[in-house]
Amino acid sequence: MIFRYFSTAALILLLVSGCTNSGTKTSGGTQSASIEKSTSIKTPAFNADSAYSYVDKQVAFGPRVPNTKPHDLCADYLAGELKRFGADVIVQDAPVTAFDGTELKAKNIIGQYNKEKKNRVLLYAHWDSRPFADHDPDPKMRNTPIPGANDGASGVGVLMEIARQINKAGINIGVDIIFFDAEDYGTPEHLDLPYKPDTWCLGTQYWCNHPHVEDYSARWGILLDMVGAPDAVFYKELYSKKFAPDLLDRVWNIAADLGYLSYFSFEDGGQIVDDHVYVNNLRHIPSIDIIQHEPMSDTNFNAYWHTLKDDMSNIDKATLKAVGQTVLQVIYSEK
Ligand code: AHN
Ligand code: ZN
């Protein structure tokens, strides 16, 4: 009897799916839904102590200004750590020209997880530090390089901890983590120099025109910039809203669900020309920027932005945790 045959088959399926949790071959809607659930990986806990130590380590090299020794030593350190965390690593030489004609030997550091997967996402931050403290209150110090704890090292520190967690837990999608160089070599603002377009984000511009994989693409990208200061507030940056509104909403909703509403404000921020603008315009990967914005300050940024005080006292583990846990939840909930 056909009826009897079906009910027996259904009973067997029920028993099979009830007794095993993964790798069971079944067909039909309910079964594949339960399989998908059983193979999804639980979001790991982001360790803020660990992220903090990666920030501290970068700052301890000294300012990571292209064409200097601390810069090259830090590049080796970052590439080595990503390898230790199981990524397939490429250090891309990115020769670029600065606003004043200086040829910079920039290096983009790329860590790939599940390199073969088509379904991938991109996480990025800049790892260089600004060669001049052009917003320092002391005019004599404005040609001195900044420590770049928040501006540079914080985003990289968070992504290193994410890499470490991906290595421990595994992940079902492809993830690329890129540390871009020469973001912060833009025309200094304390000198009265003529306007020149596109002097910021030089490493990113190079990579957009010479991606590490031919025709590289990803579903979306998240840029982390200045994500470590105490009591930072991340507003909805307007280029992000224009280029990737769905991703922006998703990230902010996840942050709110996790209890980080005091860091992630649902209000609009300003328009900030940052690495994500080039990734959006040149590589067409819808990208958002999680960046601290202070609408009440003179610069629109953190009080120590581009000053010599952007050191470890400008880093708070609670902020690193809010950003890191949110981004982990975003990538682990990606289907
Ligand atoms: C400008 O100041 C044009 N953009 C901000 C991007 C930036 C600088 N992020 C860190 N430092
Ligand atoms: Zn900067």
Coordinates of C-alpha atoms and ligand atoms in Angstrom, one line a residue:
M1 CA 0.0 0.0 0.0
I2 CA 1.3 3.4 -0.9
F3 CA 0.0 5.0 2.3
R4 CA 1.7 2.4 4.5
Y5 CA 5.0 2.8 2.5
F6 CA 5.0 6.6 3.1
S7 CA 4.3 6.4 6.8
T8 CA 7.1 3.9 7.3
A9 CA 9.5 6.0 5.4
A10 CA 8.5 9.0 7.4
L11 CA 9.0 7.1 10.6
I12 CA 12.5 6.1 9.6
L13 CA 13.4 9.6 8.6
L14 CA 12.1 10.8 12.0
L15 CA 14.2 8.3 13.8
V16 CA 17.3 9.1 11.8
S17 CA 17.0 12.8 12.2
G18 CA 16.2 12.4 15.9
C19 CA 19.3 10.3 16.6
T20 CA 22.0 12.0 14.7
N21 CA 22.8 15.7 14.4
S22 CA 25.0 16.1 11.4
G23 CA 26.0 14.6 8.1
T24 CA 22.7 12.8 7.7
K25 CA 21.5 12.6 4.1
T26 CA 17.8 13.5 3.9
S27 CA 15.6 15.2 1.5
G28 CA 12.6 17.5 1.9
G29 CA 12.0 20.9 3.4
T30 CA 11.8 20.1 7.1
Q31 CA 14.8 17.9 7.1
S32 CA 17.1 20.3 5.3
A33 CA 16.1 23.1 7.7
S34 CA 17.1 21.0 10.7
I35 CA 20.4 19.9 9.0
E36 CA 21.2 23.6 8.3
K37 CA 20.6 24.4 11.9
S38 CA 22.7 21.6 13.2
T39 CA 25.7 22.5 11.1
S40 CA 25.6 26.2 11.9
I41 CA 28.4 27.2 14.3
K42 CA 27.7 29.1 17.5
T43 CA 29.1 32.6 17.6
P44 CA 32.3 32.6 19.7
A45 CA 32.8 35.0 22.5
F46 CA 35.0 37.9 21.6
N47 CA 37.9 38.3 24.1
A48 CA 38.5 42.0 24.7
D49 CA 41.7 41.4 26.7
S50 CA 43.2 39.6 23.7
A51 CA 42.1 42.4 21.3
Y52 CA 43.6 45.0 23.7
S53 CA 46.9 43.2 23.7
Y54 CA 47.0 43.2 19.9
V55 CA 46.4 47.0 20.0
D56 CA 49.1 47.5 22.6
K57 CA 51.6 45.3 20.6
Q58 CA 51.2 47.4 17.5
V59 CA 51.6 50.7 19.4
A60 CA 54.7 49.3 21.0
F61 CA 56.4 49.1 17.6
G62 CA 56.2 52.9 17.4
P63 CA 54.3 54.9 14.7
R64 CA 53.7 52.6 11.7
V65 CA 54.6 55.1 9.1
P66 CA 55.3 53.7 5.6
N67 CA 59.1 53.5 4.7
T68 CA 60.2 53.2 8.3
K69 CA 61.6 50.3 10.3
P70 CA 58.7 50.1 12.9
H71 CA 56.3 49.9 10.0
D72 CA 58.1 46.9 8.4
L73 CA 58.5 45.1 11.7
C74 CA 54.8 45.6 12.4
A75 CA 53.9 44.2 8.9
D76 CA 55.9 41.1 9.7
Y77 CA 54.1 40.8 13.1
L78 CA 50.6 41.2 11.6
A79 CA 51.2 38.7 8.8
G80 CA 52.8 36.2 11.2
E81 CA 49.8 36.4 13.6
L82 CA 47.3 35.9 10.8
K83 CA 49.2 32.8 9.7
R84 CA 49.3 31.6 13.3
F85 CA 45.5 32.0 13.3
G86 CA 45.2 29.7 10.3
A87 CA 44.6 32.2 7.5
D88 CA 46.1 32.0 4.0
V89 CA 48.1 35.1 4.0
I90 CA 49.3 37.4 1.2
V91 CA 51.4 40.5 1.9
Q92 CA 50.7 42.7 -1.1
D93 CA 53.4 45.2 -2.1
A94 CA 51.5 48.4 -2.9
P95 CA 53.7 51.1 -4.3
V96 CA 51.9 54.4 -4.1
T97 CA 52.7 58.1 -4.3
A98 CA 52.0 60.4 -1.4
F99 CA 50.5 64.0 -1.6
D100 CA 54.1 65.4 -1.7
G101 CA 55.5 63.0 -4.3
T102 CA 57.1 60.6 -1.8
E103 CA 57.1 57.0 -3.1
L104 CA 55.7 54.8 -0.4
K105 CA 56.4 51.1 -0.1
A106 CA 53.0 50.3 1.3
K107 CA 52.0 46.8 2.2
N108 CA 48.4 45.5 2.3
I109 CA 48.2 42.4 4.6
I110 CA 45.5 40.0 3.5
G111 CA 44.2 36.9 5.5
Q112 CA 41.9 34.5 3.8
Y113 CA 39.6 31.9 5.4
N114 CA 37.9 29.3 3.2
K115 CA 39.6 30.7 0.2
E116 CA 37.7 28.4 -2.2
K117 CA 34.3 29.6 -1.2
K118 CA 32.3 31.9 -3.5
N119 CA 30.1 33.1 -0.7
R120 CA 32.4 35.5 1.2
V121 CA 32.6 38.7 3.2
L122 CA 35.3 41.3 3.7
L123 CA 36.4 42.8 7.0
Y124 CA 39.0 45.6 6.9
A125 CA 40.9 48.3 8.8
H126 CA 43.9 50.4 8.2
W127 CA 47.1 49.5 10.0
D128 CA 49.4 52.5 9.2
S129 CA 49.7 55.5 11.5
R130 CA 49.6 59.1 10.5
P131 CA 53.0 60.7 9.9
F132 CA 52.0 64.1 11.4
A133 CA 50.0 65.1 14.5
D134 CA 48.4 67.9 12.5
H135 CA 45.7 68.4 15.0
D136 CA 47.9 68.4 18.1
P137 CA 47.3 71.4 20.4
D138 CA 51.0 72.1 20.4
P139 CA 52.0 73.6 17.0
K140 CA 55.6 72.4 17.5
M141 CA 54.5 68.8 17.5
R142 CA 52.5 68.8 14.3
N143 CA 55.2 67.3 12.2
T144 CA 55.6 64.4 14.6
P145 CA 54.0 60.9 13.8
I146 CA 51.2 59.8 16.1
P147 CA 51.0 56.7 18.2
G148 CA 47.8 55.7 16.4
A149 CA 46.3 53.5 19.1
N150 CA 42.7 54.3 18.3
D151 CA 43.4 55.6 14.8
G152 CA 44.7 52.4 13.1
A153 CA 45.6 49.9 15.8
S154 CA 42.2 49.5 17.3
G155 CA 40.4 48.2 14.1
V156 CA 43.3 45.9 13.4
G157 CA 43.3 44.6 17.0
V158 CA 39.6 43.8 16.8
L159 CA 40.1 42.0 13.5
M160 CA 43.0 40.0 14.8
E161 CA 40.9 38.7 17.7
I162 CA 38.1 37.9 15.2
A163 CA 40.7 35.9 13.2
R164 CA 41.8 34.0 16.3
Q165 CA 38.2 33.1 17.0
I166 CA 37.5 32.1 13.4
N167 CA 40.5 29.8 13.6
K168 CA 39.2 28.2 16.9
A169 CA 35.6 27.8 15.9
G170 CA 35.7 27.4 12.2
I171 CA 33.3 29.2 9.9
N172 CA 31.0 28.2 7.1
I173 CA 31.5 31.1 4.8
G174 CA 34.5 32.7 3.2
V175 CA 36.0 35.6 5.1
D176 CA 38.8 37.9 4.0
I177 CA 40.5 40.2 6.6
I178 CA 42.5 43.0 5.0
F179 CA 44.8 45.4 6.8
F180 CA 45.2 48.3 4.4
D181 CA 48.3 50.5 4.4
A182 CA 48.8 54.2 3.8
E183 CA 45.3 55.3 4.7
D184 CA 46.5 58.1 6.9
Y185 CA 49.1 59.8 4.7
G186 CA 46.6 62.4 3.4
T187 CA 47.6 66.0 2.9
P188 CA 48.5 67.6 6.3
E189 CA 46.0 70.1 7.5
H190 CA 48.4 72.4 9.5
L191 CA 50.2 73.4 6.3
D192 CA 48.5 75.5 3.7
L193 CA 48.9 73.1 0.8
P194 CA 46.9 73.1 -2.4
Y195 CA 44.0 70.7 -2.5
K196 CA 44.7 67.4 -4.2
P197 CA 42.1 64.6 -4.6
D198 CA 42.5 61.1 -3.2
T199 CA 45.5 61.6 -1.0
W200 CA 44.0 59.4 1.7
C201 CA 43.4 55.6 1.6
L202 CA 46.3 55.0 -0.8
G203 CA 46.7 51.3 0.1
T204 CA 43.0 50.6 -0.4
Q205 CA 43.0 52.5 -3.7
Y206 CA 45.9 50.3 -4.9
W207 CA 44.2 47.1 -3.8
C208 CA 40.9 48.1 -5.5
N209 CA 42.8 48.5 -8.8
H210 CA 45.0 45.4 -8.2
P211 CA 42.9 43.0 -6.0
H212 CA 44.8 39.9 -4.7
V213 CA 42.5 37.7 -6.6
E214 CA 41.5 38.5 -10.2
D215 CA 37.9 40.0 -10.2
Y216 CA 37.8 39.6 -6.5
S217 CA 34.4 40.2 -5.0
A218 CA 32.5 39.7 -1.7
R219 CA 28.9 40.0 -0.7
W220 CA 29.7 43.0 1.5
G221 CA 32.4 44.6 3.5
I222 CA 32.8 46.2 7.0
L223 CA 35.4 48.7 7.7
L224 CA 36.5 49.3 11.3
D225 CA 38.1 52.7 12.0
M226 CA 38.7 54.2 15.4
V227 CA 36.7 51.5 17.3
G228 CA 38.6 51.6 20.7
A229 CA 38.0 54.9 22.5
P230 CA 36.2 55.0 25.9
D231 CA 32.5 55.8 25.4
A232 CA 32.8 55.9 21.6
V233 CA 29.5 56.5 19.7
F234 CA 29.1 55.0 16.2
Y235 CA 26.5 56.9 14.2
K236 CA 25.2 55.7 10.9
E237 CA 27.8 57.1 8.5
L238 CA 26.2 58.5 5.4
Y239 CA 28.2 56.8 2.6
S240 CA 27.5 53.5 4.4
K241 CA 23.8 54.4 4.4
K242 CA 23.9 55.2 0.7
F243 CA 25.9 52.2 -0.5
A244 CA 24.9 49.4 1.9
P245 CA 21.7 50.4 3.8
D246 CA 20.6 46.8 4.5
L247 CA 23.9 45.8 5.9
L248 CA 24.0 49.0 8.0
D249 CA 20.6 48.2 9.5
R250 CA 21.5 44.6 10.1
V251 CA 24.7 45.5 12.0
W252 CA 23.0 48.2 14.1
N253 CA 20.1 45.9 14.9
I254 CA 22.5 43.1 16.0
A255 CA 24.4 45.6 18.2
A256 CA 21.2 46.7 19.8
D257 CA 20.1 43.0 20.4
L258 CA 23.5 42.3 22.1
G259 CA 22.9 45.3 24.4
Y260 CA 25.3 47.7 22.8
L261 CA 22.9 50.6 22.1
S262 CA 25.0 53.1 24.0
Y263 CA 27.8 52.6 21.4
F264 CA 25.7 52.1 18.3
S265 CA 23.4 55.2 17.8
F266 CA 20.6 54.9 15.3
E267 CA 21.1 58.6 14.4
D268 CA 22.8 59.7 11.2
G269 CA 26.4 60.7 11.4
G270 CA 28.5 62.7 8.8
Q271 CA 29.8 61.7 5.4
I272 CA 33.3 60.4 6.0
V273 CA 35.8 59.7 3.1
D274 CA 37.4 56.6 4.3
D275 CA 38.6 53.2 2.8
H276 CA 35.0 52.0 2.3
V277 CA 34.3 54.8 -0.2
Y278 CA 36.9 53.4 -2.5
V279 CA 35.8 49.8 -1.9
N280 CA 32.3 50.8 -2.8
N281 CA 33.2 53.0 -5.8
L282 CA 36.0 51.1 -7.3
R283 CA 35.3 47.4 -6.4
H284 CA 31.5 47.7 -6.0
I285 CA 31.5 45.8 -2.8
P286 CA 28.7 47.3 -0.6
S287 CA 30.5 48.4 2.5
I288 CA 29.9 50.2 5.7
D289 CA 32.3 52.1 8.0
I290 CA 32.0 51.6 11.8
I291 CA 33.7 54.8 12.9
Q292 CA 33.6 57.0 15.9
H293 CA 32.1 60.3 15.1
E294 CA 31.7 63.3 17.5
P295 CA 29.4 65.8 16.0
M296 CA 30.0 68.3 18.8
S297 CA 33.9 68.4 18.5
D298 CA 35.8 70.7 16.2
T299 CA 37.1 67.9 14.0
N300 CA 34.0 65.7 14.1
F301 CA 36.2 63.0 15.5
N302 CA 37.6 61.8 18.9
A303 CA 39.3 64.6 20.9
Y304 CA 42.7 63.0 20.4
W305 CA 42.3 62.4 16.7
H306 CA 45.6 63.1 14.9
T307 CA 47.3 64.2 18.1
L308 CA 50.1 62.7 20.1
K309 CA 47.6 61.7 22.8
D310 CA 46.1 59.0 20.6
D311 CA 47.9 56.4 22.7
M312 CA 46.9 53.4 24.9
S313 CA 45.0 55.7 27.3
N314 CA 42.6 56.3 24.4
I315 CA 41.7 52.6 24.3
D316 CA 38.9 50.9 26.4
K317 CA 38.3 47.2 26.4
A318 CA 34.5 47.7 26.7
T319 CA 34.4 49.5 23.3
L320 CA 36.6 46.8 21.6
K321 CA 34.2 44.2 23.0
A322 CA 31.0 46.0 21.7
V323 CA 32.4 46.2 18.2
G324 CA 34.1 42.9 18.1
Q325 CA 31.2 40.9 19.5
T326 CA 28.8 42.7 17.1
V327 CA 30.9 41.9 14.0
L328 CA 31.4 38.3 15.1
Q329 CA 27.6 37.9 15.4
V330 CA 27.2 39.4 12.0
I331 CA 29.5 37.0 10.3
Y332 CA 28.3 33.9 12.2
S333 CA 24.7 34.7 11.3
E334 CA 25.5 35.2 7.6
K335 CA 24.0 32.4 5.5
Ligands
AHN1 C1 39.3 62.4 6.4 O1 39.8 63.0 7.3 C2 39.3 62.9 5.0 N1 38.9 61.2 6.5 C3 39.0 60.5 7.8 C4 39.5 59.2 7.5 C5 40.5 58.8 8.6 C6 41.6 59.4 8.9 N2 40.3 57.8 9.4 C7 41.3 57.7 10.2 N3 42.1 58.7 9.9
ZN2 ZN 43.8 59.2 10.9

